[in-house]
Every structure is written in C-alpha cells, then in structure tokens.
Short mmCIF file of C-alpha atoms (C1' of nucleotides) in Angstrom, two decimals:
data_model
loop_
_atom_site.label_atom_id
_atom_site.label_comp_id
_atom_site.label_asym_id
_atom_site.label_seq_id
_atom_site.Cartn_x
_atom_site.Cartn_y
_atom_site.Cartn_z
CA MET A 1 74.67 67.64 103.69
CA PRO A 2 74.21 65.01 101.01
CA ILE A 3 74.52 62.19 103.55
CA ILE A 4 71.09 60.88 102.81
CA LYS A 5 71.08 61.68 99.13
CA SER A 6 74.02 59.32 98.60
CA LYS A 7 72.43 56.60 100.71
CA ASP A 8 69.35 56.80 98.53
CA GLN A 9 71.34 56.24 95.42
CA ASN A 10 73.62 53.51 96.74
CA THR A 11 71.17 51.19 98.42
CA SER A 12 69.93 48.76 95.83
CA PRO A 13 66.30 48.57 94.80
CA THR A 14 65.22 48.79 98.45
CA GLY A 15 64.27 52.00 100.23
CA ARG A 16 60.49 52.19 99.85
CA VAL A 17 59.99 52.66 103.57
CA ARG A 18 62.93 55.01 103.69
CA LYS A 19 61.53 57.23 100.97
CA LYS A 20 58.12 57.40 102.59
CA ASN A 21 59.45 58.18 106.05
CA GLN A 22 61.89 60.77 104.87
CA SER A 23 59.13 62.60 103.11
CA ILE A 24 56.99 62.54 106.26
CA ILE A 25 59.90 63.86 108.28
CA LEU A 26 60.71 66.58 105.78
CA LYS A 27 57.12 67.82 105.70
CA ALA A 28 56.97 67.93 109.48
CA ALA A 29 60.35 69.63 109.61
CA GLU A 30 59.27 72.30 107.15
CA GLN A 31 56.39 73.17 109.45
CA ASP A 32 58.61 73.25 112.51
CA PHE A 33 61.30 75.37 110.88
CA LEU A 34 58.62 77.73 109.67
CA ALA A 35 57.06 78.06 113.09
CA HIS A 36 60.23 78.39 115.14
CA GLY A 37 63.13 79.24 112.81
CA PHE A 38 66.20 77.11 112.38
CA LYS A 39 67.60 77.46 115.89
CA GLY A 40 64.20 77.26 117.49
CA ALA A 41 63.13 74.10 115.72
CA SER A 42 63.91 70.82 117.45
CA ILE A 43 64.14 67.20 116.45
CA LYS A 44 61.76 66.51 119.31
CA GLY A 45 59.23 68.92 117.81
CA ILE A 46 59.68 67.52 114.33
CA ALA A 47 59.23 63.97 115.58
CA GLU A 48 56.05 64.94 117.40
CA ARG A 49 54.65 66.66 114.32
CA ALA A 50 55.53 63.61 112.24
CA GLY A 51 54.00 61.30 114.82
CA ILE A 52 57.03 59.07 115.23
CA PRO A 53 59.54 58.56 118.05
CA ARG A 54 62.50 60.88 118.11
CA ALA A 55 65.02 58.06 117.80
CA ASN A 56 63.41 57.13 114.54
CA VAL A 57 64.11 60.56 113.11
CA HIS A 58 67.72 60.15 114.17
CA TYR A 59 67.83 56.90 112.25
CA TYR A 60 67.24 58.82 109.01
CA TYR A 61 68.93 62.11 109.78
CA LYS A 62 72.05 62.63 111.82
CA ASN A 63 70.85 65.99 113.11
CA LYS A 64 68.83 69.12 112.46
CA GLU A 65 71.36 70.49 109.97
CA ALA A 66 70.99 67.40 107.79
CA ILE A 67 67.22 67.80 107.64
CA TYR A 68 67.48 71.49 106.96
CA SER A 69 69.96 70.97 104.12
CA ASP A 70 67.60 68.60 102.40
CA ILE A 71 64.79 71.13 102.65
CA LEU A 72 66.93 74.01 101.41
CA LEU A 73 68.08 71.99 98.41
CA GLU A 74 64.49 71.31 97.45
CA ILE A 75 63.61 74.99 97.78
CA LEU A 76 66.59 76.13 95.75
CA SER A 77 65.73 73.81 92.91
CA LEU A 78 62.31 75.46 92.72
CA TRP A 79 63.46 79.01 93.19
CA ASP A 80 65.45 79.79 90.10
CA SER A 81 63.61 77.45 87.81
CA SER A 82 61.72 80.28 86.14
CA ILE A 83 64.14 81.26 83.42
CA ILE A 84 64.46 84.46 81.50
CA THR A 85 65.23 83.74 77.87
CA SER A 86 66.53 86.34 75.50
CA THR A 87 64.56 85.26 72.46
CA GLU A 88 61.23 86.80 73.40
CA GLU A 89 60.19 90.42 73.73
CA PRO A 90 60.81 92.14 77.09
CA ALA A 91 57.11 92.71 77.78
CA LYS A 92 56.39 89.01 77.40
CA VAL A 93 59.46 87.80 79.28
CA LEU A 94 59.09 90.14 82.26
CA GLY A 95 55.33 89.66 82.39
CA ASP A 96 55.74 85.90 82.50
CA TYR A 97 58.45 86.16 85.10
CA ILE A 98 56.40 88.41 87.37
CA LEU A 99 53.41 86.12 87.05
CA ALA A 100 55.56 83.10 87.85
CA LYS A 101 57.00 84.80 90.91
CA VAL A 102 53.63 85.92 92.20
CA MET A 103 52.21 82.44 91.73
CA TYR A 104 55.21 80.96 93.49
CA SER A 105 54.37 83.17 96.47
CA LYS A 106 50.85 81.84 96.37
CA THR A 107 51.68 78.18 95.83
CA ASN A 108 54.83 77.86 97.94
CA PRO A 109 54.54 80.38 100.73
CA GLU A 110 56.34 78.08 103.16
CA ALA A 111 59.31 77.68 100.85
CA SER A 112 59.44 81.41 100.28
CA ARG A 113 59.44 82.09 104.01
CA ILE A 114 62.11 79.55 104.85
CA PHE A 115 64.23 81.00 102.08
CA ALA A 116 63.68 84.53 103.38
CA SER A 117 64.44 83.47 106.92
CA GLU A 118 67.73 82.04 105.77
CA PHE A 119 68.74 85.35 104.22
CA ILE A 120 67.59 87.38 107.18
CA HIS A 121 69.91 85.38 109.37
CA GLY A 122 72.84 85.92 107.07
CA ALA A 123 72.41 82.98 104.68
CA PRO A 124 75.25 80.96 106.26
CA ARG A 125 74.15 77.85 104.41
CA LEU A 126 73.72 79.48 101.03
CA GLN A 127 77.20 80.85 100.49
CA HIS A 128 78.10 78.19 97.98
CA TYR A 129 74.88 78.62 96.04
CA LEU A 130 75.33 82.39 95.97
CA GLN A 131 78.84 82.04 94.59
CA THR A 132 77.97 79.52 91.89
CA SER A 133 74.62 78.87 90.24
CA PHE A 134 73.09 82.09 91.51
CA LYS A 135 75.92 84.12 90.06
CA THR A 136 75.75 82.53 86.62
CA TRP A 137 71.99 82.97 86.59
CA ILE A 138 72.41 86.65 87.47
CA ASP A 139 75.00 87.14 84.74
CA GLU A 140 72.76 85.66 82.08
CA VAL A 141 69.85 87.85 83.06
CA LYS A 142 72.03 90.93 83.24
CA THR A 143 73.26 90.30 79.70
CA THR A 144 69.74 89.81 78.42
CA ILE A 145 68.40 92.99 79.96
CA GLU A 146 71.41 95.04 78.92
CA GLY A 147 70.75 93.81 75.40
CA TRP A 148 67.22 95.17 75.57
CA ILE A 149 68.52 98.51 76.76
CA LYS A 150 71.08 98.72 73.95
CA LEU A 151 68.33 97.98 71.43
CA GLY A 152 66.24 100.79 72.89
CA LYS A 153 63.53 98.37 73.97
CA MET A 154 63.50 99.78 77.48
CA ASP A 155 64.89 102.63 79.60
CA ASP A 156 68.42 102.55 80.92
CA ILE A 157 67.78 100.87 84.24
CA ASP A 158 70.29 98.80 86.20
CA PRO A 159 69.14 95.20 85.62
CA LEU A 160 69.93 94.25 89.20
CA TYR A 161 67.73 96.95 90.69
CA LEU A 162 64.96 95.82 88.40
CA LEU A 163 65.34 92.25 89.57
CA PHE A 164 65.43 93.23 93.23
CA THR A 165 62.28 95.23 92.73
CA ILE A 166 60.49 92.27 91.21
CA TRP A 167 61.73 89.86 93.87
CA GLY A 168 60.95 92.15 96.75
CA ALA A 169 57.52 93.06 95.48
CA THR A 170 56.48 89.48 94.71
CA GLN A 171 57.98 87.69 97.69
CA HIS A 172 56.40 90.27 99.95
CA TYR A 173 53.04 88.54 99.56
CA ALA A 174 54.36 85.32 101.03
CA ASP A 175 56.83 86.66 103.55
CA PHE A 176 54.69 89.47 104.97
CA SER A 177 51.40 87.70 104.55
CA PRO A 178 49.95 88.76 107.93
CA GLN A 179 50.62 92.40 107.11
CA VAL A 180 49.16 92.06 103.62
CA THR A 181 45.99 90.37 104.78
CA ALA A 182 45.52 92.88 107.60
CA ALA A 183 45.82 95.78 105.15
CA MET A 184 43.37 94.15 102.77
CA ASN A 185 40.89 93.19 105.46
CA LYS A 186 40.94 89.57 104.39
CA ASP A 187 41.77 86.27 105.99
CA LYS A 188 43.57 84.99 102.95
CA LEU A 189 44.21 86.21 99.44
CA THR A 190 42.22 84.52 96.72
CA ASN A 191 43.36 83.34 93.35
CA GLU A 192 41.89 86.47 91.81
CA ASP A 193 43.81 88.65 94.26
CA PHE A 194 47.05 87.09 93.15
CA GLU A 195 46.17 87.50 89.50
CA GLN A 196 45.35 91.14 90.16
CA VAL A 197 48.68 91.55 91.95
CA ALA A 198 50.54 90.15 88.97
CA LYS A 199 48.61 92.34 86.58
CA THR A 200 49.13 95.53 88.55
CA LEU A 201 52.78 94.85 89.23
CA THR A 202 53.42 94.02 85.57
CA GLN A 203 51.72 97.24 84.59
CA ILE A 204 53.84 99.33 86.96
CA ILE A 205 57.12 97.63 86.07
CA LEU A 206 56.69 97.58 82.29
CA LYS A 207 55.49 101.15 82.07
CA GLY A 208 58.06 102.17 84.68
CA CYS A 209 60.85 100.72 82.56
CA GLY A 210 59.56 102.31 79.41
CA ILE A 211 58.57 99.04 77.80
CA THR A 212 55.76 99.48 75.32
CA LYS A 213 54.41 96.23 74.08
CA MET B 1 54.83 93.67 128.10
CA PRO B 2 54.84 97.10 129.69
CA ILE B 3 56.20 95.74 132.97
CA ILE B 4 59.36 97.78 132.75
CA LYS B 5 57.78 100.79 131.16
CA SER B 6 55.60 101.31 134.19
CA LYS B 7 58.52 100.82 136.58
CA ASP B 8 60.39 103.49 134.68
CA GLN B 9 57.60 105.96 135.10
CA ASN B 10 56.77 105.18 138.70
CA THR B 11 60.15 105.16 140.34
CA SER B 12 61.00 108.65 141.48
CA PRO B 13 63.96 110.55 140.08
CA THR B 14 66.12 107.43 140.39
CA GLY B 15 66.77 104.99 137.59
CA ARG B 16 69.96 106.24 135.99
CA VAL B 17 71.64 102.86 136.35
CA ARG B 18 68.46 101.14 135.30
CA LYS B 19 68.18 103.16 132.11
CA LYS B 20 71.79 102.54 131.16
CA ASN B 21 71.66 98.81 131.81
CA GLN B 22 68.37 98.30 130.04
CA SER B 23 69.78 99.94 126.98
CA ILE B 24 72.86 97.68 127.11
CA ILE B 25 70.64 94.64 127.45
CA LEU B 26 68.33 95.71 124.62
CA LYS B 27 71.24 96.25 122.25
CA ALA B 28 72.70 92.86 123.07
CA ALA B 29 69.27 91.27 122.74
CA GLU B 30 68.72 92.81 119.33
CA GLN B 31 71.93 91.16 118.15
CA ASP B 32 70.98 87.82 119.64
CA PHE B 33 67.46 87.84 118.24
CA LEU B 34 68.89 88.77 114.89
CA ALA B 35 71.42 85.97 114.93
CA HIS B 36 69.17 83.22 116.24
CA GLY B 37 65.55 84.27 115.85
CA PHE B 38 63.14 84.65 118.74
CA LYS B 39 63.01 81.02 119.80
CA GLY B 40 66.69 80.49 119.22
CA ALA B 41 67.81 83.49 121.24
CA SER B 42 68.54 82.90 124.92
CA ILE B 43 68.88 85.04 128.01
CA LYS B 44 72.20 83.33 128.54
CA GLY B 45 73.38 84.47 125.10
CA ILE B 46 72.07 87.97 125.63
CA ALA B 47 73.79 88.23 129.01
CA GLU B 48 77.08 87.07 127.49
CA ARG B 49 76.83 89.58 124.67
CA ALA B 50 76.04 92.30 127.19
CA GLY B 51 78.91 91.19 129.38
CA ILE B 52 76.88 90.84 132.55
CA PRO B 53 75.73 87.85 134.61
CA ARG B 54 72.53 86.21 133.55
CA ALA B 55 70.86 86.82 136.89
CA ASN B 56 71.38 90.53 136.34
CA VAL B 57 69.38 90.40 133.12
CA HIS B 58 66.62 88.66 135.03
CA TYR B 59 66.68 91.52 137.51
CA TYR B 60 65.54 93.87 134.75
CA TYR B 61 63.46 91.59 132.58
CA LYS B 62 61.27 88.74 133.72
CA ASN B 63 61.95 86.71 130.58
CA LYS B 64 62.75 86.71 126.87
CA GLU B 65 59.25 87.83 125.90
CA ALA B 66 59.58 90.98 127.99
CA ILE B 67 62.83 91.94 126.29
CA TYR B 68 61.44 91.19 122.85
CA SER B 69 58.32 93.28 123.45
CA ASP B 70 60.44 96.27 124.36
CA ILE B 71 62.46 95.86 121.16
CA LEU B 72 59.40 95.43 118.97
CA LEU B 73 57.80 98.55 120.42
CA GLU B 74 60.88 100.56 119.57
CA ILE B 75 60.93 99.20 116.03
CA LEU B 76 57.24 99.89 115.49
CA SER B 77 57.62 103.48 116.57
CA LEU B 78 60.25 103.93 113.88
CA TRP B 79 58.52 101.99 111.17
CA ASP B 80 55.44 104.03 110.41
CA SER B 81 56.92 107.36 111.34
CA SER B 82 57.40 108.37 107.71
CA ILE B 83 54.04 109.91 106.93
CA ILE B 84 52.34 110.46 103.63
CA THR B 85 50.59 113.82 103.65
CA SER B 86 47.98 114.80 101.14
CA THR B 87 49.01 118.41 100.74
CA GLU B 88 51.98 117.83 98.45
CA GLU B 89 52.13 116.56 94.89
CA PRO B 90 52.31 112.76 94.36
CA ALA B 91 55.77 112.86 92.78
CA LYS B 92 57.19 114.64 95.80
CA VAL B 93 55.32 112.60 98.40
CA LEU B 94 56.10 109.20 96.91
CA GLY B 95 59.68 110.17 96.10
CA ASP B 96 60.26 111.25 99.67
CA TYR B 97 58.62 108.14 101.00
CA ILE B 98 60.70 105.82 98.84
CA LEU B 99 63.87 107.62 99.82
CA ALA B 100 62.92 107.41 103.49
CA LYS B 101 62.24 103.68 103.20
CA VAL B 102 65.47 102.97 101.37
CA MET B 103 67.43 104.93 103.93
CA TYR B 104 65.65 103.10 106.71
CA SER B 105 66.89 99.84 105.18
CA LYS B 106 70.39 101.25 105.16
CA THR B 107 70.34 102.80 108.63
CA ASN B 108 68.27 100.23 110.51
CA PRO B 109 68.86 96.91 108.83
CA GLU B 110 68.63 95.06 112.15
CA ALA B 111 65.24 96.55 112.92
CA SER B 112 64.01 95.75 109.44
CA ARG B 113 65.12 92.13 109.76
CA ILE B 114 63.59 91.62 113.18
CA PHE B 115 60.37 93.08 111.87
CA ALA B 116 60.46 90.82 108.82
CA SER B 117 61.23 87.79 110.93
CA GLU B 118 58.21 88.52 113.06
CA PHE B 119 55.94 88.54 110.01
CA ILE B 120 57.52 85.44 108.52
CA HIS B 121 56.66 83.57 111.67
CA GLY B 122 53.06 84.73 111.60
CA ALA B 123 53.35 88.01 113.51
CA PRO B 124 51.84 86.57 116.71
CA ARG B 125 52.95 89.59 118.71
CA LEU B 126 51.78 92.20 116.22
CA GLN B 127 48.10 91.35 116.01
CA HIS B 128 47.06 94.32 118.10
CA TYR B 129 49.22 96.72 116.13
CA LEU B 130 47.87 95.39 112.84
CA GLN B 131 44.31 95.89 113.99
CA THR B 132 44.79 99.42 115.32
CA SER B 133 47.43 101.98 114.36
CA PHE B 134 48.47 100.09 111.23
CA LYS B 135 44.91 100.03 109.97
CA THR B 136 44.28 103.72 110.51
CA TRP B 137 47.58 104.53 108.83
CA ILE B 138 46.60 102.38 105.86
CA ASP B 139 43.22 104.05 105.61
CA GLU B 140 44.71 107.52 105.52
CA VAL B 141 47.16 106.59 102.81
CA LYS B 142 44.48 104.85 100.80
CA THR B 143 42.32 107.97 100.91
CA THR B 144 45.21 110.16 99.83
CA ILE B 145 46.16 108.01 96.87
CA GLU B 146 42.58 107.51 95.78
CA GLY B 147 42.29 111.28 95.81
CA TRP B 148 45.20 111.54 93.41
CA ILE B 149 43.63 109.00 91.12
CA LYS B 150 40.31 110.86 91.08
CA LEU B 151 42.13 114.07 90.21
CA GLY B 152 43.85 112.28 87.33
CA LYS B 153 47.26 112.81 88.86
CA MET B 154 48.13 109.14 88.44
CA ASP B 155 46.91 105.92 86.86
CA ASP B 156 44.14 103.88 88.45
CA ILE B 157 46.26 101.58 90.60
CA ASP B 158 45.15 99.91 93.81
CA PRO B 159 46.87 101.94 96.54
CA LEU B 160 47.59 98.82 98.56
CA TYR B 161 49.44 97.09 95.74
CA LEU B 162 51.45 100.23 95.25
CA LEU B 163 52.38 100.31 98.92
CA PHE B 164 53.30 96.62 98.97
CA THR B 165 55.51 97.16 95.97
CA ILE B 166 57.34 100.00 97.67
CA TRP B 167 57.70 98.11 100.93
CA GLY B 168 58.83 94.89 99.32
CA ALA B 169 61.29 96.58 97.01
CA THR B 170 62.85 98.76 99.72
CA GLN B 171 62.94 96.30 102.59
CA HIS B 172 64.50 93.76 100.28
CA TYR B 173 67.84 95.54 100.61
CA ALA B 174 67.94 94.99 104.36
CA ASP B 175 66.21 91.63 104.60
CA PHE B 176 67.95 89.89 101.68
CA SER B 177 71.22 91.70 102.07
CA PRO B 178 73.43 88.61 101.46
CA GLN B 179 71.64 87.95 98.18
CA VAL B 180 71.87 91.58 97.11
CA THR B 181 75.57 91.89 97.88
CA ALA B 182 76.31 88.59 96.15
CA ALA B 183 74.50 89.75 93.02
CA MET B 184 76.32 93.07 93.06
CA ASN B 185 79.72 91.56 93.77
CA LYS B 186 80.20 93.76 96.81
CA ASP B 187 80.81 93.23 100.48
CA LYS B 188 78.46 95.98 101.48
CA LEU B 189 76.38 98.60 99.72
CA THR B 190 77.72 102.14 99.91
CA ASN B 191 75.82 105.31 100.54
CA GLU B 192 75.88 106.01 96.81
CA ASP B 193 74.42 102.57 96.09
CA PHE B 194 71.47 103.31 98.32
CA GLU B 195 70.95 106.69 96.75
CA GLN B 196 71.01 105.06 93.34
CA VAL B 197 68.49 102.47 94.52
CA ALA B 198 66.14 105.20 95.68
CA LYS B 199 66.56 107.11 92.43
CA THR B 200 65.95 104.08 90.21
CA LEU B 201 63.03 102.82 92.23
CA THR B 202 61.44 106.25 92.29
CA GLN B 203 61.84 106.47 88.54
CA ILE B 204 60.22 103.08 87.96
CA ILE B 205 57.37 103.66 90.38
CA LEU B 206 56.49 107.21 89.35
CA LYS B 207 56.62 106.48 85.64
CA GLY B 208 54.91 103.12 86.23
CA CYS B 209 52.03 104.85 87.96
CA GLY B 210 51.74 107.51 85.30
CA ILE B 211 52.90 110.32 87.52
CA THR B 212 54.51 113.13 85.56
CA LYS B 213 56.10 115.69 87.78
"C1'" DA C 1 76.64 108.96 158.81
"C1'" DA C 2 72.77 106.01 159.26
"C1'" DA C 3 69.11 104.15 157.06
"C1'" DT C 4 66.84 102.60 153.12
"C1'" DA C 5 66.36 101.43 148.53
"C1'" DA C 6 68.42 99.82 144.22
"C1'" DG C 7 71.43 96.88 142.03
"C1'" DC C 8 74.35 92.61 141.66
"C1'" DT C 9 75.50 87.74 141.52
"C1'" DG C 10 76.70 82.71 142.74
"C1'" DA C 11 74.24 78.77 143.62
"C1'" DC C 12 70.35 75.68 143.34
"C1'" DA C 13 66.69 72.86 141.54
"C1'" DC C 14 64.52 72.32 137.41
"C1'" DC C 15 63.04 71.41 132.42
"C1'" DA C 16 63.88 70.69 127.30
"C1'" DG C 17 66.55 68.89 123.88
"C1'" DT C 18 70.49 65.83 122.09
"C1'" DG C 19 72.72 61.70 120.32
"C1'" DT C 20 73.73 56.84 120.95
"C1'" DC C 21 73.02 52.12 121.82
"C1'" DA C 22 71.20 47.61 122.51
"C1'" DA C 23 67.55 44.83 121.90
"C1'" DG C 24 63.85 44.21 119.48
"C1'" DT C 25 60.41 43.73 115.02
"C1'" DA C 26 59.28 43.97 110.13
"C1'" DA C 27 60.81 43.45 105.24
"C1'" DT C 28 63.28 41.37 101.67
"C1'" DA C 29 66.59 38.13 99.49
"C1'" DA C 30 68.57 33.54 99.07
"C1'" DT D 1 61.84 29.39 105.48
"C1'" DT D 2 65.69 31.02 107.00
"C1'" DA D 3 69.24 34.44 106.80
"C1'" DT D 4 70.12 38.98 106.20
"C1'" DT D 5 69.28 43.53 106.06
"C1'" DA D 6 66.25 47.46 107.10
"C1'" DC D 7 63.73 49.67 110.37
"C1'" DT D 8 61.94 50.84 115.23
"C1'" DT D 9 62.12 52.31 119.86
"C1'" DG D 10 62.85 52.83 125.09
"C1'" DA D 11 66.39 54.05 127.98
"C1'" DC D 12 70.61 56.48 129.35
"C1'" DA D 13 73.97 59.96 130.09
"C1'" DC D 14 74.74 64.52 128.87
"C1'" DT D 15 74.46 69.56 127.53
"C1'" DG D 16 72.32 74.01 127.60
"C1'" DG D 17 68.92 77.01 129.12
"C1'" DT D 18 65.51 78.79 132.91
"C1'" DG D 19 63.92 81.31 136.95
"C1'" DT D 20 64.44 82.24 141.83
"C1'" DC D 21 66.52 83.39 146.03
"C1'" DA D 22 69.58 84.76 149.74
"C1'" DG D 23 73.14 87.49 150.84
"C1'" DC D 24 76.05 90.76 149.26
"C1'" DT D 25 77.57 95.69 147.46
"C1'" DT D 26 76.64 100.19 145.72
"C1'" DA D 27 73.56 104.40 145.45
"C1'" DT D 28 70.48 107.57 147.27
"C1'" DT D 29 67.86 109.76 150.85
"C1'" DT D 30 67.11 111.75 155.34
#
DNA sequence: AAATAAGCTGACACCAGTGTCAAGTAATAA
DNA sequence: TTATTACTTGACACTGGTGTCAGCTTATTT
C-alpha cells in the first residue's frame, strides 16, 4: 500500500513529473471508483479518464489496489480531522462538529461516497484503521461526552448513538444525494441549503440531548 | 426490466420450477451484488453461488441488468411500506416509524446496502421511482408534518430535514455496520442493541422536535 | 404412452481488462 | 554534452466474463 509513498520520499530532489502524473491519475481514479465501485473500476478506464496510455498508469501504480489505497489514505486523513475538544461547552462543540460534518458532505461528496462504499462492502481495507486511530478517537470522544453527562450538562444518552446519529444524518446528504435532491425538487443543494441543514440538525440534536446553551 | 414478470403471468399454471430457480438465482445475486457492487458482480459469480451452470442463469435472465432490476423492485416494495398516517399523534407516529426503520436495518441489511449503493453511484436505475411514487409519498408526509406544526404539536422544523435525519441515522446501522461494530467493540449488534438504538433515537428526535407526548 | 413444452448444459466465438517487457524519448546530473 | 536516470508507450500473451446455440433430459398435457 505505501509502495509509492516510500518511492516519493526516497528519490532525491527529482519527482516533479511523478508528482504531477500521480495526482492526475488519482483524480481520474477517484471518478472511476465513484462511478463503478472498486471492483467495477478498471485501470483501462482510469487511464482513459486521465488521458494517458494504460501502460503509463502501470508505471506509477502496480495495480488497482495500490491506487485505491492512496485514495483511501487521503480520505481518512480528512475524515477524522474535525476534533472534539473537552474544553468548550457542549453546545459549541457539537454545533461546530455538526457544521463541519455537513460542510464536509458539501465540499467532499466524492470522498464521502467512496468512504461509504467501502463500508457497505464490508470495509476490508479499513480493518487496521478501525482497530487503531479510529478506536482511540472514539474513546476520547466517549470520555468527553460522558463527562458532560456526569456534570449534568446533557441528558444521559449513549455517546456512540449520538455520534452515529450525527454521522448518519450528515453523511446522508452526500451519500444519498439523488434522493435528497429529488425530495427537495432541486438539481443541487445550495450553500444556504447546507447551512439550513446544519442549523436544523443542530437544533434537533442539542434540544434532543437536553443541552441548553 | 419486466421481461420475466410478464413471462410469469402469461405462462399457464406451469412455472413451479421457474419460480423456485428464480428465487435461488435472486438470492445468490443479492449476495454477489452486495460483495462486488453492480459492475463488479458477474453472472459467472452468481451462477457459482447458486450452484448451477452459468447457461442456466441465462435461461432465466437475459443479463445482469435484468437480475438487478428484479432485486431493486423487491427492495423498493419493502422500503416505503412503512406509512406515516395523519390520524395518530406525532409521538406515536414518529416513534413507530423510527422503530420500523431501525428494525428494517436489522432485518434487511443487505437490501439497505444495495439500496444505498445504488444512490451512491447516482441512482441511474431509480430515476423513475424518484419522480413518481417516491414524490407522492414525500408530499403526503410533508403535508402531515406541516399539519402538526400548524397545530403547535411540534417545533417549526422542515419536514424533509427531519425525514433525512431519521433515514440517515437509522440506515447508518446497516450501511456502516463495520464502523458501528468497531466503535461498539462487538462482532454484531444484538436485538437489544437495536431496541436501544430505536429508543435513544426516538428520545432525541421527539424531544429535539419539541414533541411532548 | 405419445406428444409437446419447459428446463438444462457443454461448447464455441467473442470482448474487456491485466501485467510485463523491450525499445524508445525526455529530463537531469556530471 | 554526454551519461545516467526518469518517463513513455505499443505490443504480446493471458485471464475472466459474456451470450448463444444445439442437443439433451425432465415435466406436463392430451
């Protein structure tokens, strides 16, 4: 999986062309994976999207798995970057988090969908992540929220169910976009729509958890 | 798409074998689509899962699309079967609906995932559904909820955002199952887990919408 | 118990995608 | 400016999947 990563670091000050081409390939690949799923995507298709011969793609990436790994890594680094800190008040922390998640759905719908697709198919490539950084992240958040509950700042609600609710509700706008737009009679949600989503969802969640700001 | 459907109806009292075999094929296909996505699934793979020669699958279904259509139709018929009626009180109606959705995630996780996968990839095969029965369903529900709001039975919340929240939060347990189980340190959610999910979610949503039963 | 229809399947010709390699061209370092 | 390394690409041999058909067997009807 880190085949290319290591190459990047080892090869001296060279690699301008490499960097440029890899980025072209990755962008094309993201589109292809999105359109056809992991199994359905093909190096042939990726090469065509990227506008370069297939053999050239093979020069940079051994196979489809290698490309996909690179993409997943990038997505993961984005995904849990929004951090919940324990120093602020729950209303502020959760509100910020919900807004961040909604805006992530708006700004990175492709990433969200690839991520979702991976889970739908059993997340075979995310086992390590789920056992390590994801778990520590979860534990931190759990502790924080349990602290709020102990201090009477919110109702006694299982922190995990709260998180799942936020994730599900926010990611829905990226992952089920055709359903959302059909229901709303729109081609595409606007910036204001997303802001309204964040506002409404924050309202429901905060009030629903008994958080009074 | 209805190629087989019509055959079923036209052919006299025969079709016992046909019915049995189609059901075997559909079950195998569901597994294969789930494992590999639409593009990644193959008639070869489906035939192997079903334990019959590939040519025999072709005898019943012209191609992959035909099989997939049959599966999607079945899933759709399940999906919007839970109806929101206007005669009951909001707390009861929404509580029942949330419970039904959570239990659907538990009982039909495969269907939920196939459905999600379809949307993630742009829902090319659901355009007609989204423009017809889905839309009328949405309109009914919108009217009902707006009625509640006018009567002061709940806060002024956009009915669509409320629905999306419920859908996202409930479907999350089927679609992101590996993430959920990892977070909960379990292999599989139990019946009690799902009941607890429904209870917690109902609590958050009802309170969050200002519904006092 | 024939006759007819439904179901089954191996084999065939075909198309799409893979990965590698050798022989080139462009870029960079000495 | 030449030597070296990076990059490019057409061609090849191969694997996996498709759809059809002819000839067979099993059900069903008369």
